[in-house]
Amino acid sequence: MSTWKHPFSSTICLTLLFVGLSASSPAEEKPSEKKESEWIPLFDGKTLNGWKKTNFGGPGEVTVEEGAMVIEMSAPLNGVTMTEEAFKKLPKGNYEIKLQAQRALGGDFFVGLTVPVKDAHCSLIMGGWGGGVIGISSLNGYDASENETTTYATFEKGKWYDVRMKVTDKKIVVWLDDEEVINVDIEDSKISTRIEVDLSAPLGLATFETTAKIRNFMMRPLSE
């Protein structure tokens, strides 16, 4: 005597088997990826909104030309400082800051970037002390030319350089054209600025007897 089978029995069995296997062996989940914070423009490439000329006392002007902030050569310092209102919107610690900079005229530092660090401020210097010194001013009372961050580079007039700086409560790391040039532990260091650029705090740019051009100036909080 033949045994009758339901025409869909095979399909049902296979479906149930597949569901059972799926339930017992769930697909491996991908680890969640950290989402980087968005970059905040600090300079719009058109105006000096959010900035004021730093009162260093020299005759040099600060203008905007072809999408770049132009800090003209002065005697000896010239620069800009962020307004209090604009600074309120920015991270005060654990951040990255980046810009493109060019030495247009002169032979000394064309990047004097003063930034907040913990409850103090310091300055990243590029092209100082006659044209080639890179370093942080100041750590434990020693400036960019005489502390553990001191290094050197050759900077060509008219060439754009990519500068990026990471600041946390424990470290300062700096890249020049994607090459790491400073990596210093600051956890137990005394942080300060040289008296000449105190007016650049809390966030500012300065040059020394040099005309600089600045563009693509941005900042972002670090993802924890």
PDB file of C-alpha atoms in Angstrom:
ATOM      1  CA  MET A   1       0.000   0.000   0.000  1.00  0.00           C
ATOM      2  CA  SER A   2       1.506   3.344  -1.055  1.00  0.00           C
ATOM      3  CA  THR A   3       2.041   6.156   1.479  1.00  0.00           C
ATOM      4  CA  TRP A   4       0.483   9.508   0.519  1.00  0.00           C
ATOM      5  CA  LYS A   5       2.646  12.598   0.902  1.00  0.00           C
ATOM      6  CA  HIS A   6       1.549  16.218   1.027  1.00  0.00           C
ATOM      7  CA  PRO A   7       2.861  17.954  -2.125  1.00  0.00           C
ATOM      8  CA  PHE A   8       4.447  20.750  -0.044  1.00  0.00           C
ATOM      9  CA  SER A   9       5.907  18.598   2.723  1.00  0.00           C
ATOM     10  CA  SER A  10       9.474  18.703   1.370  1.00  0.00           C
ATOM     11  CA  THR A  11       9.379  22.469   1.001  1.00  0.00           C
ATOM     12  CA  ILE A  12       8.015  22.916   4.528  1.00  0.00           C
ATOM     13  CA  CYS A  13      10.709  20.691   6.023  1.00  0.00           C
ATOM     14  CA  LEU A  14      13.491  22.539   4.240  1.00  0.00           C
ATOM     15  CA  THR A  15      12.093  25.890   5.334  1.00  0.00           C
ATOM     16  CA  LEU A  16      11.858  24.814   8.961  1.00  0.00           C
ATOM     17  CA  LEU A  17      15.413  23.433   8.826  1.00  0.00           C
ATOM     18  CA  PHE A  18      16.738  26.739   7.410  1.00  0.00           C
ATOM     19  CA  VAL A  19      14.922  28.760  10.091  1.00  0.00           C
ATOM     20  CA  GLY A  20      16.285  26.532  12.811  1.00  0.00           C
ATOM     21  CA  LEU A  21      19.837  26.868  11.572  1.00  0.00           C
ATOM     22  CA  SER A  22      19.463  30.644  11.303  1.00  0.00           C
ATOM     23  CA  ALA A  23      18.208  30.887  14.868  1.00  0.00           C
ATOM     24  CA  SER A  24      21.013  28.751  16.271  1.00  0.00           C
ATOM     25  CA  SER A  25      23.787  30.405  14.237  1.00  0.00           C
ATOM     26  CA  PRO A  26      23.097  34.134  13.972  1.00  0.00           C
ATOM     27  CA  ALA A  27      25.163  36.125  11.467  1.00  0.00           C
ATOM     28  CA  GLU A  28      28.207  37.712  13.019  1.00  0.00           C
ATOM     29  CA  GLU A  29      27.606  41.393  13.716  1.00  0.00           C
ATOM     30  CA  LYS A  30      30.097  43.952  12.460  1.00  0.00           C
ATOM     31  CA  PRO A  31      31.787  45.950  15.188  1.00  0.00           C
ATOM     32  CA  SER A  32      30.443  49.487  15.388  1.00  0.00           C
ATOM     33  CA  GLU A  33      32.716  52.013  13.737  1.00  0.00           C
ATOM     34  CA  LYS A  34      33.719  55.210  15.481  1.00  0.00           C
ATOM     35  CA  LYS A  35      32.253  58.210  13.759  1.00  0.00           C
ATOM     36  CA  GLU A  36      34.667  61.118  13.556  1.00  0.00           C
ATOM     37  CA  SER A  37      33.384  64.525  14.565  1.00  0.00           C
ATOM     38  CA  GLU A  38      32.737  67.061  11.847  1.00  0.00           C
ATOM     39  CA  TRP A  39      35.362  69.706  11.135  1.00  0.00           C
ATOM     40  CA  ILE A  40      34.300  73.218  12.192  1.00  0.00           C
ATOM     41  CA  PRO A  41      35.509  75.972   9.840  1.00  0.00           C
ATOM     42  CA  LEU A  42      37.369  78.715  11.715  1.00  0.00           C
ATOM     43  CA  PHE A  43      37.822  80.946   8.666  1.00  0.00           C
ATOM     44  CA  ASP A  44      35.269  81.233   5.863  1.00  0.00           C
ATOM     45  CA  GLY A  45      37.745  82.219   3.136  1.00  0.00           C
ATOM     46  CA  LYS A  46      35.826  85.435   2.417  1.00  0.00           C
ATOM     47  CA  THR A  47      35.788  87.607   5.525  1.00  0.00           C
ATOM     48  CA  LEU A  48      37.479  88.007   8.905  1.00  0.00           C
ATOM     49  CA  ASN A  49      34.216  87.304  10.737  1.00  0.00           C
ATOM     50  CA  GLY A  50      35.025  85.895  14.173  1.00  0.00           C
ATOM     51  CA  TRP A  51      38.517  87.378  14.164  1.00  0.00           C
ATOM     52  CA  LYS A  52      40.145  90.636  15.227  1.00  0.00           C
ATOM     53  CA  LYS A  53      43.578  91.993  14.439  1.00  0.00           C
ATOM     54  CA  THR A  54      45.852  91.340  17.411  1.00  0.00           C
ATOM     55  CA  ASN A  55      47.063  94.531  19.010  1.00  0.00           C
ATOM     56  CA  PHE A  56      50.800  93.862  18.711  1.00  0.00           C
ATOM     57  CA  GLY A  57      51.329  97.532  17.812  1.00  0.00           C
ATOM     58  CA  GLY A  58      52.883  97.065  14.372  1.00  0.00           C
ATOM     59  CA  PRO A  59      51.666  98.597  11.109  1.00  0.00           C
ATOM     60  CA  GLY A  60      50.941  95.360   9.219  1.00  0.00           C
ATOM     61  CA  GLU A  61      47.383  94.675   8.077  1.00  0.00           C
ATOM     62  CA  VAL A  62      45.350  91.476   7.924  1.00  0.00           C
ATOM     63  CA  THR A  63      43.254  90.990   4.790  1.00  0.00           C
ATOM     64  CA  VAL A  64      41.525  88.278   2.757  1.00  0.00           C
ATOM     65  CA  GLU A  65      42.712  87.553  -0.779  1.00  0.00           C
ATOM     66  CA  GLU A  66      41.713  84.699  -3.089  1.00  0.00           C
ATOM     67  CA  GLY A  67      40.289  82.587  -0.277  1.00  0.00           C
ATOM     68  CA  ALA A  68      43.261  83.059   2.056  1.00  0.00           C
ATOM     69  CA  MET A  69      43.810  85.111   5.184  1.00  0.00           C
ATOM     70  CA  VAL A  70      46.868  87.292   4.586  1.00  0.00           C
ATOM     71  CA  ILE A  71      48.812  88.311   7.694  1.00  0.00           C
ATOM     72  CA  GLU A  72      51.163  90.983   6.440  1.00  0.00           C
ATOM     73  CA  MET A  73      54.747  91.430   7.565  1.00  0.00           C
ATOM     74  CA  SER A  74      55.019  93.808  10.507  1.00  0.00           C
ATOM     75  CA  ALA A  75      57.550  95.046  13.034  1.00  0.00           C
ATOM     76  CA  PRO A  76      57.973  92.554  14.446  1.00  0.00           C
ATOM     77  CA  LEU A  77      54.691  90.694  15.112  1.00  0.00           C
ATOM     78  CA  ASN A  78      51.351  90.657  13.361  1.00  0.00           C
ATOM     79  CA  GLY A  79      48.358  88.386  13.705  1.00  0.00           C
ATOM     80  CA  VAL A  80      44.724  87.718  14.518  1.00  0.00           C
ATOM     81  CA  THR A  81      42.901  86.548  17.628  1.00  0.00           C
ATOM     82  CA  MET A  82      39.511  84.860  17.684  1.00  0.00           C
ATOM     83  CA  THR A  83      36.712  86.925  19.195  1.00  0.00           C
ATOM     84  CA  GLU A  84      35.278  85.861  22.523  1.00  0.00           C
ATOM     85  CA  GLU A  85      31.879  85.167  20.966  1.00  0.00           C
ATOM     86  CA  ALA A  86      33.303  82.883  18.266  1.00  0.00           C
ATOM     87  CA  PHE A  87      35.563  81.037  20.714  1.00  0.00           C
ATOM     88  CA  LYS A  88      32.609  80.122  22.953  1.00  0.00           C
ATOM     89  CA  LYS A  89      31.383  77.688  20.287  1.00  0.00           C
ATOM     90  CA  LEU A  90      34.632  75.688  20.088  1.00  0.00           C
ATOM     91  CA  PRO A  91      36.095  72.768  22.072  1.00  0.00           C
ATOM     92  CA  LYS A  92      38.519  73.879  24.776  1.00  0.00           C
ATOM     93  CA  GLY A  93      40.309  70.545  25.110  1.00  0.00           C
ATOM     94  CA  ASN A  94      40.725  67.180  23.365  1.00  0.00           C
ATOM     95  CA  TYR A  95      40.570  68.421  19.787  1.00  0.00           C
ATOM     96  CA  GLU A  96      42.334  68.543  16.454  1.00  0.00           C
ATOM     97  CA  ILE A  97      43.084  71.751  14.582  1.00  0.00           C
ATOM     98  CA  LYS A  98      44.423  72.046  11.059  1.00  0.00           C
ATOM     99  CA  LEU A  99      45.268  74.628   8.421  1.00  0.00           C
ATOM    100  CA  GLN A 100      47.233  75.233   5.268  1.00  0.00           C
ATOM    101  CA  ALA A 101      49.942  77.882   5.574  1.00  0.00           C
ATOM    102  CA  GLN A 102      52.344  79.620   3.239  1.00  0.00           C
ATOM    103  CA  ARG A 103      55.322  81.883   3.880  1.00  0.00           C
ATOM    104  CA  ALA A 104      54.789  84.572   1.246  1.00  0.00           C
ATOM    105  CA  LEU A 105      57.473  87.062   2.330  1.00  0.00           C
ATOM    106  CA  GLY A 106      60.141  87.198   5.018  1.00  0.00           C
ATOM    107  CA  GLY A 107      62.274  84.579   6.664  1.00  0.00           C
ATOM    108  CA  ASP A 108      60.927  83.811  10.125  1.00  0.00           C
ATOM    109  CA  PHE A 109      57.907  82.032  11.550  1.00  0.00           C
ATOM    110  CA  PHE A 110      54.808  82.052   9.382  1.00  0.00           C
ATOM    111  CA  VAL A 111      52.818  79.825  11.746  1.00  0.00           C
ATOM    112  CA  GLY A 112      52.501  80.983  15.325  1.00  0.00           C
ATOM    113  CA  LEU A 113      49.363  79.107  16.305  1.00  0.00           C
ATOM    114  CA  THR A 114      48.288  79.728  19.902  1.00  0.00           C
ATOM    115  CA  VAL A 115      45.752  77.238  21.264  1.00  0.00           C
ATOM    116  CA  PRO A 116      44.136  76.246  24.578  1.00  0.00           C
ATOM    117  CA  VAL A 117      45.709  73.345  26.489  1.00  0.00           C
ATOM    118  CA  LYS A 118      44.038  72.256  29.717  1.00  0.00           C
ATOM    119  CA  ASP A 119      43.760  75.484  31.757  1.00  0.00           C
ATOM    120  CA  ALA A 120      46.571  77.259  29.871  1.00  0.00           C
ATOM    121  CA  HIS A 121      47.760  78.037  26.329  1.00  0.00           C
ATOM    122  CA  CYS A 122      50.760  77.277  24.154  1.00  0.00           C
ATOM    123  CA  SER A 123      51.951  78.141  20.639  1.00  0.00           C
ATOM    124  CA  LEU A 124      52.963  75.930  17.749  1.00  0.00           C
ATOM    125  CA  ILE A 125      55.821  77.650  15.927  1.00  0.00           C
ATOM    126  CA  MET A 126      56.829  76.794  12.374  1.00  0.00           C
ATOM    127  CA  GLY A 127      59.729  78.483  10.636  1.00  0.00           C
ATOM    128  CA  GLY A 128      61.077  80.408  13.620  1.00  0.00           C
ATOM    129  CA  TRP A 129      64.546  81.396  14.786  1.00  0.00           C
ATOM    130  CA  GLY A 130      65.875  82.291  11.377  1.00  0.00           C
ATOM    131  CA  GLY A 131      63.483  80.222   9.301  1.00  0.00           C
ATOM    132  CA  GLY A 132      63.620  76.520  10.149  1.00  0.00           C
ATOM    133  CA  VAL A 133      62.624  75.795  13.757  1.00  0.00           C
ATOM    134  CA  ILE A 134      59.473  73.838  14.590  1.00  0.00           C
ATOM    135  CA  GLY A 135      58.390  73.443  18.192  1.00  0.00           C
ATOM    136  CA  ILE A 136      56.004  74.229  21.039  1.00  0.00           C
ATOM    137  CA  SER A 137      56.366  77.394  23.119  1.00  0.00           C
ATOM    138  CA  SER A 138      56.532  76.874  25.978  1.00  0.00           C
ATOM    139  CA  LEU A 139      57.009  73.696  28.010  1.00  0.00           C
ATOM    140  CA  ASN A 140      58.317  74.043  31.544  1.00  0.00           C
ATOM    141  CA  GLY A 141      59.545  77.538  30.707  1.00  0.00           C
ATOM    142  CA  TYR A 142      61.527  76.484  27.621  1.00  0.00           C
ATOM    143  CA  ASP A 143      60.422  77.751  24.228  1.00  0.00           C
ATOM    144  CA  ALA A 144      60.195  76.084  20.808  1.00  0.00           C
ATOM    145  CA  SER A 145      63.906  76.423  20.118  1.00  0.00           C
ATOM    146  CA  GLU A 146      65.103  74.727  23.303  1.00  0.00           C
ATOM    147  CA  ASN A 147      62.770  71.989  24.515  1.00  0.00           C
ATOM    148  CA  GLU A 148      62.067  68.362  23.600  1.00  0.00           C
ATOM    149  CA  THR A 149      59.732  69.376  20.759  1.00  0.00           C
ATOM    150  CA  THR A 150      62.432  71.282  18.844  1.00  0.00           C
ATOM    151  CA  THR A 151      62.922  70.071  15.298  1.00  0.00           C
ATOM    152  CA  TYR A 152      63.784  71.619  11.925  1.00  0.00           C
ATOM    153  CA  ALA A 153      62.494  71.869   8.370  1.00  0.00           C
ATOM    154  CA  THR A 154      63.212  73.840   5.219  1.00  0.00           C
ATOM    155  CA  PHE A 155      60.265  75.979   4.157  1.00  0.00           C
ATOM    156  CA  GLU A 156      60.020  77.348   0.629  1.00  0.00           C
ATOM    157  CA  LYS A 157      58.486  80.740  -0.050  1.00  0.00           C
ATOM    158  CA  GLY A 158      55.183  80.535  -1.882  1.00  0.00           C
ATOM    159  CA  LYS A 159      54.567  76.870  -1.059  1.00  0.00           C
ATOM    160  CA  TRP A 160      51.501  75.674   0.822  1.00  0.00           C
ATOM    161  CA  TYR A 161      52.072  73.368   3.797  1.00  0.00           C
ATOM    162  CA  ASP A 162      49.505  71.193   5.584  1.00  0.00           C
ATOM    163  CA  VAL A 163      49.660  71.583   9.348  1.00  0.00           C
ATOM    164  CA  ARG A 164      47.654  69.474  11.806  1.00  0.00           C
ATOM    165  CA  MET A 165      47.800  69.517  15.596  1.00  0.00           C
ATOM    166  CA  LYS A 166      46.146  67.138  18.086  1.00  0.00           C
ATOM    167  CA  VAL A 167      45.769  68.376  21.664  1.00  0.00           C
ATOM    168  CA  THR A 168      44.680  66.287  24.654  1.00  0.00           C
ATOM    169  CA  ASP A 169      45.312  66.578  28.383  1.00  0.00           C
ATOM    170  CA  LYS A 170      48.178  64.114  27.986  1.00  0.00           C
ATOM    171  CA  LYS A 171      49.764  64.757  24.595  1.00  0.00           C
ATOM    172  CA  ILE A 172      50.409  67.200  21.809  1.00  0.00           C
ATOM    173  CA  VAL A 173      51.003  65.675  18.385  1.00  0.00           C
ATOM    174  CA  VAL A 174      51.817  67.705  15.262  1.00  0.00           C
ATOM    175  CA  TRP A 175      52.005  66.687  11.604  1.00  0.00           C
ATOM    176  CA  LEU A 176      53.574  68.638   8.752  1.00  0.00           C
ATOM    177  CA  ASP A 177      52.353  67.417   5.354  1.00  0.00           C
ATOM    178  CA  ASP A 178      51.150  64.207   7.076  1.00  0.00           C
ATOM    179  CA  GLU A 179      54.583  63.541   8.605  1.00  0.00           C
ATOM    180  CA  GLU A 180      54.625  63.453  12.398  1.00  0.00           C
ATOM    181  CA  VAL A 181      57.088  66.079  13.617  1.00  0.00           C
ATOM    182  CA  ILE A 182      56.100  66.455  17.296  1.00  0.00           C
ATOM    183  CA  ASN A 183      54.779  63.887  19.763  1.00  0.00           C
ATOM    184  CA  VAL A 184      55.224  65.052  23.332  1.00  0.00           C
ATOM    185  CA  ASP A 185      53.787  63.964  26.679  1.00  0.00           C
ATOM    186  CA  ILE A 186      52.481  67.043  28.517  1.00  0.00           C
ATOM    187  CA  GLU A 187      50.706  65.393  31.434  1.00  0.00           C
ATOM    188  CA  ASP A 188      53.271  66.664  33.954  1.00  0.00           C
ATOM    189  CA  SER A 189      54.456  69.721  32.020  1.00  0.00           C
ATOM    190  CA  LYS A 190      53.871  73.377  32.756  1.00  0.00           C
ATOM    191  CA  ILE A 191      52.219  74.894  29.685  1.00  0.00           C
ATOM    192  CA  SER A 192      52.610  78.574  28.788  1.00  0.00           C
ATOM    193  CA  THR A 193      53.065  81.074  25.974  1.00  0.00           C
ATOM    194  CA  ARG A 194      55.934  83.481  25.467  1.00  0.00           C
ATOM    195  CA  ILE A 195      54.996  86.927  26.731  1.00  0.00           C
ATOM    196  CA  GLU A 196      55.276  88.343  23.192  1.00  0.00           C
ATOM    197  CA  VAL A 197      52.238  86.341  22.005  1.00  0.00           C
ATOM    198  CA  ASP A 198      50.084  86.385  25.136  1.00  0.00           C
ATOM    199  CA  LEU A 199      47.604  88.544  23.205  1.00  0.00           C
ATOM    200  CA  SER A 200      46.990  85.617  20.811  1.00  0.00           C
ATOM    201  CA  ALA A 201      45.156  83.640  23.513  1.00  0.00           C
ATOM    202  CA  PRO A 202      42.776  81.886  23.645  1.00  0.00           C
ATOM    203  CA  LEU A 203      43.091  81.074  19.933  1.00  0.00           C
ATOM    204  CA  GLY A 204      45.169  83.049  17.483  1.00  0.00           C
ATOM    205  CA  LEU A 205      47.704  83.231  14.691  1.00  0.00           C
ATOM    206  CA  ALA A 206      50.874  85.296  14.647  1.00  0.00           C
ATOM    207  CA  THR A 207      53.854  85.874  12.362  1.00  0.00           C
ATOM    208  CA  PHE A 208      57.291  87.387  12.985  1.00  0.00           C
ATOM    209  CA  GLU A 209      58.645  89.806  10.360  1.00  0.00           C
ATOM    210  CA  THR A 210      56.960  87.575   7.793  1.00  0.00           C
ATOM    211  CA  THR A 211      53.882  87.628   5.585  1.00  0.00           C
ATOM    212  CA  ALA A 212      51.820  84.462   5.864  1.00  0.00           C
ATOM    213  CA  LYS A 213      48.798  83.163   4.008  1.00  0.00           C
ATOM    214  CA  ILE A 214      46.338  80.876   5.795  1.00  0.00           C
ATOM    215  CA  ARG A 215      43.477  78.815   4.371  1.00  0.00           C
ATOM    216  CA  ASN A 216      41.372  75.717   5.187  1.00  0.00           C
ATOM    217  CA  PHE A 217      41.576  76.549   8.894  1.00  0.00           C
ATOM    218  CA  MET A 218      39.417  74.083  10.861  1.00  0.00           C
ATOM    219  CA  MET A 219      38.924  72.435  14.250  1.00  0.00           C
ATOM    220  CA  ARG A 220      37.045  69.410  15.580  1.00  0.00           C
ATOM    221  CA  PRO A 221      36.504  67.724  18.964  1.00  0.00           C
ATOM    222  CA  LEU A 222      38.102  64.314  19.295  1.00  0.00           C
ATOM    223  CA  SER A 223      35.871  61.258  19.515  1.00  0.00           C
ATOM    224  CA  GLU A 224      36.366  59.424  22.784  1.00  0.00           C
TER     225      GLU A 224
END
